[in-house]
Amino acid sequence: MNCLQQCVKTTQENAYAHHIQRLMVLGNFAMLAGINPKEVAEWYLIVYIDAYEWVELPNVMGMALFADGGIFASKPYAASGSYINKMSNYCKQCHYQVNQKQGDQACPLNYLYWNFLLKNKKKLSKNQRMSMIYRTLEKFTPERLKEIQTDSRKFLRQLAINEK
Ligand code: SF4
């Protein structure tokens, strides 16, 4: 995943990354992959030179990870590959195909995004700001939903992240 690789690289080299890299690449991936928010927040504190707890708590736990359940942000900042492609040139150099939705070559953010929405449907579908996206999800066929879940499980297993 070139987007993650480039954002981690710039973080390692400079102890700094742009707000969008922190929020919409690294935070987005951590949230969609279901990585423990406390561990992610600790990582941000360790790696960024400008990370102070009073800034990180709302920005990482609240805004990037939606781990406060919606106190700070009115909806999760979740995005699929097309958003990253619009905002950067990472996808051109990536092993994965941003336009593919399923299968081994598909951008993992494409199925992880829908998998996140599926998993959290009970909590998020009543959120007015999410209603349009949930209406889209309702139109997916059972086969498509199964593919999303299978691709996500397979990918996360490779990272040793077991879905609950
Ligand atoms: S194709 Fe997906 S994983 Fe690759 S750089 Fe683009 S958004 Fe990231």
Short mmCIF file of N, CA and C and ligand atoms in Angstrom, two decimals:
data_model
loop_
_atom_site.label_atom_id
_atom_site.label_comp_id
_atom_site.label_asym_id
_atom_site.label_seq_id
_atom_site.Cartn_x
_atom_site.Cartn_y
_atom_site.Cartn_z
N MET A 1 0.85 -1.18 0.00
CA MET A 1 0.00 0.00 0.00
C MET A 1 0.90 1.24 0.00
N ASN A 2 1.01 1.83 -1.19
CA ASN A 2 1.94 2.94 -1.32
C ASN A 2 1.55 4.15 -0.46
N CYS A 3 0.25 4.38 -0.29
CA CYS A 3 -0.18 5.52 0.53
C CYS A 3 0.35 5.38 1.96
N LEU A 4 0.22 4.19 2.52
CA LEU A 4 0.71 3.97 3.88
C LEU A 4 2.24 4.06 3.92
N GLN A 5 2.86 3.42 2.93
CA GLN A 5 4.33 3.41 2.90
C GLN A 5 4.90 4.83 2.87
N GLN A 6 4.34 5.68 2.02
CA GLN A 6 4.86 7.05 1.89
C GLN A 6 4.61 7.87 3.15
N CYS A 7 3.46 7.67 3.77
CA CYS A 7 3.15 8.45 4.98
C CYS A 7 3.98 7.99 6.17
N VAL A 8 4.22 6.69 6.26
CA VAL A 8 5.08 6.18 7.34
C VAL A 8 6.52 6.65 7.10
N LYS A 9 6.93 6.62 5.84
CA LYS A 9 8.31 7.03 5.50
C LYS A 9 8.56 8.50 5.88
N THR A 10 7.64 9.36 5.50
CA THR A 10 7.84 10.77 5.82
C THR A 10 7.79 10.99 7.34
N THR A 11 6.98 10.20 8.02
CA THR A 11 6.92 10.28 9.48
C THR A 11 8.25 9.84 10.09
N GLN A 12 8.80 8.75 9.59
CA GLN A 12 10.09 8.25 10.11
C GLN A 12 11.21 9.26 9.86
N GLU A 13 11.19 9.85 8.69
CA GLU A 13 12.30 10.75 8.31
C GLU A 13 12.21 12.11 8.99
N ASN A 14 10.97 12.58 9.20
CA ASN A 14 10.82 13.97 9.67
C ASN A 14 10.14 14.11 11.03
N ALA A 15 9.66 13.03 11.58
CA ALA A 15 8.82 13.06 12.79
C ALA A 15 7.64 14.01 12.57
N TYR A 16 7.22 14.09 11.31
CA TYR A 16 6.15 15.01 10.93
C TYR A 16 5.43 14.45 9.71
N ALA A 17 4.16 14.71 9.60
CA ALA A 17 3.40 14.43 8.37
C ALA A 17 2.26 15.44 8.29
N HIS A 18 1.82 15.69 7.08
CA HIS A 18 0.71 16.63 6.87
C HIS A 18 -0.56 16.09 7.56
N HIS A 19 -1.40 17.04 7.95
CA HIS A 19 -2.66 16.70 8.62
C HIS A 19 -3.46 15.63 7.84
N ILE A 20 -3.56 15.78 6.53
CA ILE A 20 -4.33 14.83 5.72
C ILE A 20 -3.67 13.46 5.71
N GLN A 21 -2.34 13.44 5.71
CA GLN A 21 -1.66 12.13 5.78
C GLN A 21 -1.96 11.43 7.11
N ARG A 22 -1.98 12.21 8.17
CA ARG A 22 -2.25 11.63 9.49
C ARG A 22 -3.70 11.19 9.61
N LEU A 23 -4.60 12.06 9.12
CA LEU A 23 -6.03 11.80 9.30
C LEU A 23 -6.57 10.82 8.27
N MET A 24 -6.34 11.13 7.00
CA MET A 24 -7.07 10.40 5.95
C MET A 24 -6.31 9.21 5.37
N VAL A 25 -5.02 9.10 5.68
CA VAL A 25 -4.30 7.90 5.23
C VAL A 25 -4.07 6.98 6.43
N LEU A 26 -3.26 7.44 7.37
CA LEU A 26 -2.90 6.56 8.50
C LEU A 26 -4.08 6.30 9.42
N GLY A 27 -4.76 7.37 9.82
CA GLY A 27 -5.90 7.21 10.73
C GLY A 27 -7.03 6.44 10.07
N ASN A 28 -7.30 6.78 8.82
CA ASN A 28 -8.36 6.08 8.08
C ASN A 28 -8.08 4.58 8.01
N PHE A 29 -6.85 4.23 7.67
CA PHE A 29 -6.51 2.81 7.59
C PHE A 29 -6.67 2.13 8.95
N ALA A 30 -6.16 2.78 10.00
CA ALA A 30 -6.24 2.18 11.35
C ALA A 30 -7.70 1.97 11.75
N MET A 31 -8.54 2.94 11.44
CA MET A 31 -9.96 2.82 11.80
C MET A 31 -10.63 1.71 10.98
N LEU A 32 -10.40 1.70 9.67
CA LEU A 32 -11.05 0.68 8.82
C LEU A 32 -10.55 -0.72 9.15
N ALA A 33 -9.28 -0.82 9.54
CA ALA A 33 -8.71 -2.14 9.86
C ALA A 33 -9.06 -2.58 11.27
N GLY A 34 -9.62 -1.68 12.05
CA GLY A 34 -10.04 -2.03 13.41
C GLY A 34 -8.87 -2.20 14.38
N ILE A 35 -7.82 -1.44 14.17
CA ILE A 35 -6.66 -1.52 15.08
C ILE A 35 -7.02 -0.83 16.39
N ASN A 36 -6.55 -1.39 17.48
CA ASN A 36 -6.85 -0.87 18.81
C ASN A 36 -6.55 0.64 18.90
N PRO A 37 -7.57 1.47 19.14
CA PRO A 37 -7.37 2.93 19.13
C PRO A 37 -6.32 3.41 20.14
N LYS A 38 -6.26 2.76 21.31
CA LYS A 38 -5.27 3.20 22.30
C LYS A 38 -3.85 2.98 21.78
N GLU A 39 -3.65 1.87 21.09
CA GLU A 39 -2.33 1.59 20.54
C GLU A 39 -1.99 2.57 19.41
N VAL A 40 -2.99 2.90 18.61
CA VAL A 40 -2.76 3.85 17.52
C VAL A 40 -2.42 5.23 18.10
N ALA A 41 -3.20 5.64 19.11
CA ALA A 41 -2.97 6.95 19.73
C ALA A 41 -1.57 7.02 20.35
N GLU A 42 -1.14 5.92 20.94
CA GLU A 42 0.20 5.88 21.54
C GLU A 42 1.26 6.01 20.45
N TRP A 43 1.02 5.35 19.32
CA TRP A 43 1.96 5.44 18.19
C TRP A 43 2.09 6.90 17.71
N TYR A 44 0.97 7.60 17.57
CA TYR A 44 1.00 9.00 17.15
C TYR A 44 1.82 9.83 18.14
N LEU A 45 1.60 9.56 19.43
CA LEU A 45 2.33 10.32 20.46
C LEU A 45 3.83 10.10 20.35
N ILE A 46 4.20 8.87 20.03
CA ILE A 46 5.63 8.53 19.96
C ILE A 46 6.29 9.12 18.72
N VAL A 47 5.61 9.04 17.57
CA VAL A 47 6.31 9.34 16.32
C VAL A 47 6.29 10.81 15.89
N TYR A 48 5.32 11.60 16.36
CA TYR A 48 5.22 12.98 15.86
C TYR A 48 5.81 13.98 16.84
N ILE A 49 6.64 14.83 16.31
CA ILE A 49 7.35 15.79 17.15
C ILE A 49 6.40 16.80 17.80
N ASP A 50 5.27 17.07 17.12
CA ASP A 50 4.33 18.06 17.64
C ASP A 50 3.15 17.41 18.37
N ALA A 51 3.32 16.13 18.76
CA ALA A 51 2.21 15.43 19.41
C ALA A 51 2.20 15.69 20.91
N TYR A 52 1.16 16.35 21.36
CA TYR A 52 0.93 16.55 22.80
C TYR A 52 -0.42 15.93 23.12
N GLU A 53 -0.55 15.43 24.33
CA GLU A 53 -1.78 14.69 24.64
C GLU A 53 -3.05 15.50 24.41
N TRP A 54 -3.01 16.78 24.78
CA TRP A 54 -4.24 17.58 24.66
C TRP A 54 -4.64 17.78 23.20
N VAL A 55 -3.66 17.68 22.29
CA VAL A 55 -3.99 17.81 20.87
C VAL A 55 -4.36 16.45 20.30
N GLU A 56 -3.60 15.45 20.71
CA GLU A 56 -3.78 14.11 20.13
C GLU A 56 -5.10 13.47 20.55
N LEU A 57 -5.50 13.70 21.78
CA LEU A 57 -6.71 13.04 22.27
C LEU A 57 -7.92 13.35 21.37
N PRO A 58 -8.25 14.62 21.14
CA PRO A 58 -9.39 14.87 20.24
C PRO A 58 -9.08 14.54 18.78
N ASN A 59 -7.87 14.85 18.35
CA ASN A 59 -7.59 14.68 16.92
C ASN A 59 -7.42 13.23 16.49
N VAL A 60 -6.78 12.42 17.32
CA VAL A 60 -6.57 11.02 16.95
C VAL A 60 -7.75 10.17 17.40
N MET A 61 -8.03 10.18 18.70
CA MET A 61 -9.12 9.33 19.21
C MET A 61 -10.47 9.79 18.65
N GLY A 62 -10.69 11.08 18.61
CA GLY A 62 -11.98 11.61 18.17
C GLY A 62 -12.12 11.70 16.67
N MET A 63 -11.23 12.49 16.06
CA MET A 63 -11.41 12.78 14.65
C MET A 63 -10.94 11.64 13.73
N ALA A 64 -9.72 11.16 13.94
CA ALA A 64 -9.18 10.16 13.01
C ALA A 64 -9.80 8.78 13.22
N LEU A 65 -10.02 8.39 14.47
CA LEU A 65 -10.44 7.01 14.74
C LEU A 65 -11.91 6.86 15.13
N PHE A 66 -12.58 7.96 15.40
CA PHE A 66 -13.99 7.94 15.85
C PHE A 66 -14.13 7.03 17.08
N ALA A 67 -13.09 6.99 17.90
CA ALA A 67 -13.08 6.06 19.04
C ALA A 67 -13.80 6.63 20.26
N ASP A 68 -14.25 7.89 20.16
CA ASP A 68 -15.06 8.45 21.25
C ASP A 68 -16.56 8.30 20.94
N GLY A 69 -16.86 7.59 19.85
CA GLY A 69 -18.26 7.32 19.50
C GLY A 69 -19.00 8.53 18.95
N GLY A 70 -18.29 9.58 18.61
CA GLY A 70 -18.95 10.71 17.96
C GLY A 70 -19.10 11.96 18.80
N ILE A 71 -18.28 12.10 19.84
CA ILE A 71 -18.34 13.32 20.66
C ILE A 71 -17.67 14.48 19.91
N PHE A 72 -16.53 14.17 19.31
CA PHE A 72 -15.75 15.23 18.66
C PHE A 72 -16.15 15.45 17.20
N ALA A 73 -16.30 14.35 16.48
CA ALA A 73 -16.67 14.46 15.05
C ALA A 73 -18.10 13.95 14.87
N SER A 74 -18.83 14.59 13.94
CA SER A 74 -20.23 14.19 13.79
C SER A 74 -20.38 12.92 12.95
N LYS A 75 -19.31 12.52 12.28
CA LYS A 75 -19.33 11.23 11.57
C LYS A 75 -17.89 10.75 11.39
N PRO A 76 -17.70 9.44 11.15
CA PRO A 76 -16.33 8.97 10.97
C PRO A 76 -15.72 9.50 9.67
N TYR A 77 -14.45 9.84 9.71
CA TYR A 77 -13.74 10.27 8.50
C TYR A 77 -13.24 9.02 7.78
N ALA A 78 -14.18 8.24 7.27
CA ALA A 78 -13.82 7.00 6.58
C ALA A 78 -13.78 7.25 5.08
N ALA A 79 -12.79 6.67 4.43
CA ALA A 79 -12.67 6.88 2.99
C ALA A 79 -12.15 5.63 2.29
N SER A 80 -12.60 5.46 1.06
CA SER A 80 -12.10 4.36 0.24
C SER A 80 -10.92 4.87 -0.58
N GLY A 81 -10.42 4.01 -1.46
CA GLY A 81 -9.25 4.37 -2.26
C GLY A 81 -9.47 5.57 -3.16
N SER A 82 -10.68 5.77 -3.66
CA SER A 82 -10.89 6.86 -4.63
C SER A 82 -10.62 8.22 -4.00
N TYR A 83 -10.90 8.37 -2.71
CA TYR A 83 -10.59 9.65 -2.04
C TYR A 83 -9.07 9.87 -2.02
N ILE A 84 -8.33 8.83 -1.66
CA ILE A 84 -6.86 8.95 -1.61
C ILE A 84 -6.32 9.27 -3.01
N ASN A 85 -6.93 8.65 -4.00
CA ASN A 85 -6.50 8.87 -5.38
C ASN A 85 -6.77 10.31 -5.83
N LYS A 86 -7.88 10.87 -5.36
CA LYS A 86 -8.23 12.24 -5.71
C LYS A 86 -7.26 13.23 -5.05
N MET A 87 -6.85 12.90 -3.84
CA MET A 87 -6.08 13.84 -3.04
C MET A 87 -4.56 13.68 -3.17
N SER A 88 -4.10 12.66 -3.89
CA SER A 88 -2.65 12.39 -3.92
C SER A 88 -2.26 11.73 -5.23
N ASN A 89 -0.95 11.47 -5.36
CA ASN A 89 -0.51 10.68 -6.52
C ASN A 89 0.03 9.32 -6.07
N TYR A 90 -0.37 8.88 -4.89
CA TYR A 90 0.13 7.61 -4.35
C TYR A 90 -0.30 6.40 -5.19
N CYS A 91 -1.51 6.44 -5.69
CA CYS A 91 -2.08 5.24 -6.32
C CYS A 91 -1.35 4.83 -7.59
N LYS A 92 -0.74 5.80 -8.26
CA LYS A 92 -0.04 5.48 -9.52
C LYS A 92 1.12 4.53 -9.29
N GLN A 93 1.72 4.57 -8.12
CA GLN A 93 2.91 3.76 -7.82
C GLN A 93 2.58 2.56 -6.92
N CYS A 94 1.32 2.24 -6.79
CA CYS A 94 0.94 1.22 -5.81
C CYS A 94 0.85 -0.17 -6.42
N HIS A 95 1.12 -1.15 -5.60
CA HIS A 95 0.94 -2.56 -5.99
C HIS A 95 -0.53 -2.85 -6.28
N TYR A 96 -1.42 -2.18 -5.58
CA TYR A 96 -2.87 -2.42 -5.72
C TYR A 96 -3.49 -1.49 -6.75
N GLN A 97 -4.65 -1.90 -7.25
CA GLN A 97 -5.38 -1.12 -8.26
C GLN A 97 -6.51 -0.36 -7.60
N VAL A 98 -6.43 0.95 -7.63
CA VAL A 98 -7.43 1.76 -6.93
C VAL A 98 -8.83 1.60 -7.52
N ASN A 99 -8.92 1.28 -8.81
CA ASN A 99 -10.24 1.16 -9.43
C ASN A 99 -10.87 -0.21 -9.25
N GLN A 100 -10.13 -1.16 -8.73
CA GLN A 100 -10.71 -2.49 -8.52
C GLN A 100 -11.35 -2.58 -7.14
N LYS A 101 -12.50 -3.20 -7.11
CA LYS A 101 -13.28 -3.24 -5.87
C LYS A 101 -13.12 -4.55 -5.10
N GLN A 102 -12.77 -5.61 -5.81
CA GLN A 102 -12.66 -6.90 -5.12
C GLN A 102 -11.53 -7.73 -5.71
N GLY A 103 -11.09 -8.71 -4.92
CA GLY A 103 -10.02 -9.60 -5.38
C GLY A 103 -8.66 -9.17 -4.87
N ASP A 104 -7.66 -10.00 -5.18
CA ASP A 104 -6.31 -9.80 -4.63
C ASP A 104 -5.65 -8.49 -5.06
N GLN A 105 -6.01 -8.00 -6.25
CA GLN A 105 -5.36 -6.78 -6.73
C GLN A 105 -6.11 -5.50 -6.35
N ALA A 106 -7.30 -5.65 -5.80
CA ALA A 106 -8.11 -4.47 -5.46
C ALA A 106 -7.47 -3.67 -4.33
N CYS A 107 -7.63 -2.35 -4.38
CA CYS A 107 -7.17 -1.51 -3.29
C CYS A 107 -7.86 -1.95 -1.99
N PRO A 108 -7.09 -2.33 -0.97
CA PRO A 108 -7.71 -2.81 0.27
C PRO A 108 -8.68 -1.81 0.90
N LEU A 109 -8.44 -0.53 0.68
CA LEU A 109 -9.33 0.46 1.29
C LEU A 109 -10.74 0.38 0.69
N ASN A 110 -10.83 -0.12 -0.54
CA ASN A 110 -12.15 -0.20 -1.18
C ASN A 110 -13.06 -1.19 -0.47
N TYR A 111 -12.54 -2.39 -0.13
CA TYR A 111 -13.44 -3.32 0.58
C TYR A 111 -13.44 -3.06 2.09
N LEU A 112 -12.32 -2.59 2.64
CA LEU A 112 -12.30 -2.31 4.09
C LEU A 112 -13.30 -1.20 4.45
N TYR A 113 -13.46 -0.25 3.53
CA TYR A 113 -14.40 0.85 3.76
C TYR A 113 -15.83 0.33 3.95
N TRP A 114 -16.27 -0.52 3.01
CA TRP A 114 -17.64 -1.05 3.11
C TRP A 114 -17.75 -2.04 4.26
N ASN A 115 -16.69 -2.76 4.51
CA ASN A 115 -16.69 -3.71 5.63
C ASN A 115 -16.87 -2.96 6.96
N PHE A 116 -16.21 -1.83 7.08
CA PHE A 116 -16.34 -0.99 8.28
C PHE A 116 -17.80 -0.52 8.44
N LEU A 117 -18.40 -0.08 7.35
CA LEU A 117 -19.79 0.39 7.41
C LEU A 117 -20.74 -0.75 7.75
N LEU A 118 -20.46 -1.92 7.19
CA LEU A 118 -21.29 -3.09 7.50
C LEU A 118 -21.19 -3.46 8.97
N LYS A 119 -19.96 -3.53 9.46
CA LYS A 119 -19.73 -3.94 10.84
C LYS A 119 -20.36 -2.99 11.84
N ASN A 120 -20.39 -1.72 11.49
CA ASN A 120 -20.87 -0.70 12.43
C ASN A 120 -22.24 -0.14 12.06
N LYS A 121 -22.96 -0.92 11.27
CA LYS A 121 -24.26 -0.47 10.75
C LYS A 121 -25.21 -0.05 11.88
N LYS A 122 -25.28 -0.84 12.91
CA LYS A 122 -26.19 -0.56 14.02
C LYS A 122 -25.92 0.81 14.63
N LYS A 123 -24.63 1.12 14.81
CA LYS A 123 -24.26 2.38 15.46
C LYS A 123 -24.36 3.56 14.49
N LEU A 124 -24.02 3.34 13.23
CA LEU A 124 -23.84 4.48 12.33
C LEU A 124 -25.02 4.77 11.40
N SER A 125 -25.86 3.78 11.15
CA SER A 125 -26.88 4.00 10.12
C SER A 125 -27.93 5.03 10.54
N LYS A 126 -28.02 5.30 11.85
CA LYS A 126 -29.01 6.31 12.28
C LYS A 126 -28.45 7.73 12.20
N ASN A 127 -27.16 7.82 11.96
CA ASN A 127 -26.52 9.12 11.82
C ASN A 127 -26.97 9.75 10.48
N GLN A 128 -27.58 10.93 10.58
CA GLN A 128 -28.13 11.55 9.35
C GLN A 128 -27.07 11.79 8.30
N ARG A 129 -25.86 12.09 8.74
CA ARG A 129 -24.80 12.37 7.77
C ARG A 129 -24.32 11.10 7.05
N MET A 130 -24.75 9.95 7.55
CA MET A 130 -24.34 8.68 6.94
C MET A 130 -25.49 8.04 6.16
N SER A 131 -26.65 8.69 6.16
CA SER A 131 -27.83 8.01 5.61
C SER A 131 -27.68 7.72 4.11
N MET A 132 -27.08 8.64 3.37
CA MET A 132 -26.95 8.42 1.93
C MET A 132 -26.07 7.21 1.63
N ILE A 133 -24.98 7.10 2.36
CA ILE A 133 -24.04 6.00 2.11
C ILE A 133 -24.66 4.66 2.52
N TYR A 134 -25.47 4.69 3.58
CA TYR A 134 -26.14 3.45 3.97
C TYR A 134 -27.24 3.07 2.98
N ARG A 135 -27.82 4.07 2.34
CA ARG A 135 -28.81 3.75 1.29
C ARG A 135 -28.12 3.06 0.12
N THR A 136 -26.89 3.50 -0.19
CA THR A 136 -26.11 2.84 -1.25
C THR A 136 -25.79 1.41 -0.84
N LEU A 137 -25.38 1.24 0.40
CA LEU A 137 -25.03 -0.10 0.89
C LEU A 137 -26.22 -1.06 0.82
N GLU A 138 -27.40 -0.53 1.06
CA GLU A 138 -28.61 -1.38 1.02
C GLU A 138 -28.87 -1.96 -0.37
N LYS A 139 -28.32 -1.30 -1.39
CA LYS A 139 -28.55 -1.77 -2.77
C LYS A 139 -27.57 -2.88 -3.16
N PHE A 140 -26.57 -3.14 -2.34
CA PHE A 140 -25.59 -4.18 -2.68
C PHE A 140 -26.26 -5.56 -2.63
N THR A 141 -25.87 -6.42 -3.55
CA THR A 141 -26.42 -7.78 -3.55
C THR A 141 -25.77 -8.58 -2.41
N PRO A 142 -26.43 -9.66 -1.96
CA PRO A 142 -25.81 -10.50 -0.92
C PRO A 142 -24.43 -11.02 -1.34
N GLU A 143 -24.26 -11.31 -2.66
CA GLU A 143 -22.97 -11.81 -3.15
C GLU A 143 -21.89 -10.75 -2.97
N ARG A 144 -22.24 -9.52 -3.30
CA ARG A 144 -21.26 -8.41 -3.18
C ARG A 144 -20.87 -8.22 -1.70
N LEU A 145 -21.86 -8.30 -0.81
CA LEU A 145 -21.58 -8.14 0.62
C LEU A 145 -20.65 -9.25 1.10
N LYS A 146 -20.88 -10.44 0.59
CA LYS A 146 -20.06 -11.59 0.98
C LYS A 146 -18.62 -11.39 0.52
N GLU A 147 -18.48 -10.88 -0.70
CA GLU A 147 -17.13 -10.63 -1.25
C GLU A 147 -16.38 -9.61 -0.41
N ILE A 148 -17.09 -8.57 -0.02
CA ILE A 148 -16.49 -7.51 0.81
C ILE A 148 -15.96 -8.12 2.11
N GLN A 149 -16.80 -8.94 2.72
CA GLN A 149 -16.40 -9.53 4.00
C GLN A 149 -15.27 -10.54 3.84
N THR A 150 -15.32 -11.32 2.77
CA THR A 150 -14.28 -12.32 2.53
C THR A 150 -12.94 -11.64 2.23
N ASP A 151 -12.95 -10.66 1.33
CA ASP A 151 -11.71 -9.94 1.00
C ASP A 151 -11.12 -9.27 2.24
N SER A 152 -11.99 -8.67 3.05
CA SER A 152 -11.51 -7.96 4.24
C SER A 152 -10.90 -8.93 5.23
N ARG A 153 -11.59 -10.04 5.47
CA ARG A 153 -11.08 -11.03 6.42
C ARG A 153 -9.72 -11.56 5.97
N LYS A 154 -9.63 -11.85 4.68
CA LYS A 154 -8.38 -12.40 4.13
C LYS A 154 -7.23 -11.39 4.28
N PHE A 155 -7.52 -10.15 3.94
CA PHE A 155 -6.48 -9.12 4.03
C PHE A 155 -6.06 -8.89 5.49
N LEU A 156 -7.02 -8.78 6.37
CA LEU A 156 -6.69 -8.50 7.78
C LEU A 156 -5.97 -9.68 8.42
N ARG A 157 -6.30 -10.87 7.97
CA ARG A 157 -5.62 -12.05 8.51
C ARG A 157 -4.13 -12.00 8.15
N GLN A 158 -3.84 -11.51 6.97
CA GLN A 158 -2.44 -11.37 6.56
C GLN A 158 -1.68 -10.42 7.47
N LEU A 159 -2.41 -9.46 8.02
CA LEU A 159 -1.76 -8.50 8.94
C LEU A 159 -1.86 -8.96 10.38
N ALA A 160 -2.37 -10.18 10.55
CA ALA A 160 -2.58 -10.74 11.89
C ALA A 160 -3.57 -9.92 12.70
N ILE A 161 -4.56 -9.29 11.98
CA ILE A 161 -5.64 -8.59 12.68
C ILE A 161 -6.87 -9.47 12.53
N ASN A 162 -7.30 -10.10 13.62
CA ASN A 162 -8.48 -10.97 13.56
C ASN A 162 -9.72 -10.16 13.85
N GLU A 163 -10.68 -10.24 12.94
CA GLU A 163 -11.93 -9.49 13.13
C GLU A 163 -12.77 -10.12 14.21
N LYS A 164 -13.39 -9.26 15.01
CA LYS A 164 -14.28 -9.78 16.06
C LYS A 164 -15.69 -9.89 15.53
S1 SF4 B 1 -4.41 1.98 -4.53
FE1 SF4 B 1 -5.25 2.00 -2.46
S2 SF4 B 1 -3.61 1.18 -1.18
FE2 SF4 B 1 -2.69 1.83 -3.11
S3 SF4 B 1 -2.00 3.93 -2.78
FE3 SF4 B 1 -4.05 4.03 -3.64
S4 SF4 B 1 -5.42 4.16 -1.89
FE4 SF4 B 1 -3.43 3.42 -1.14
#
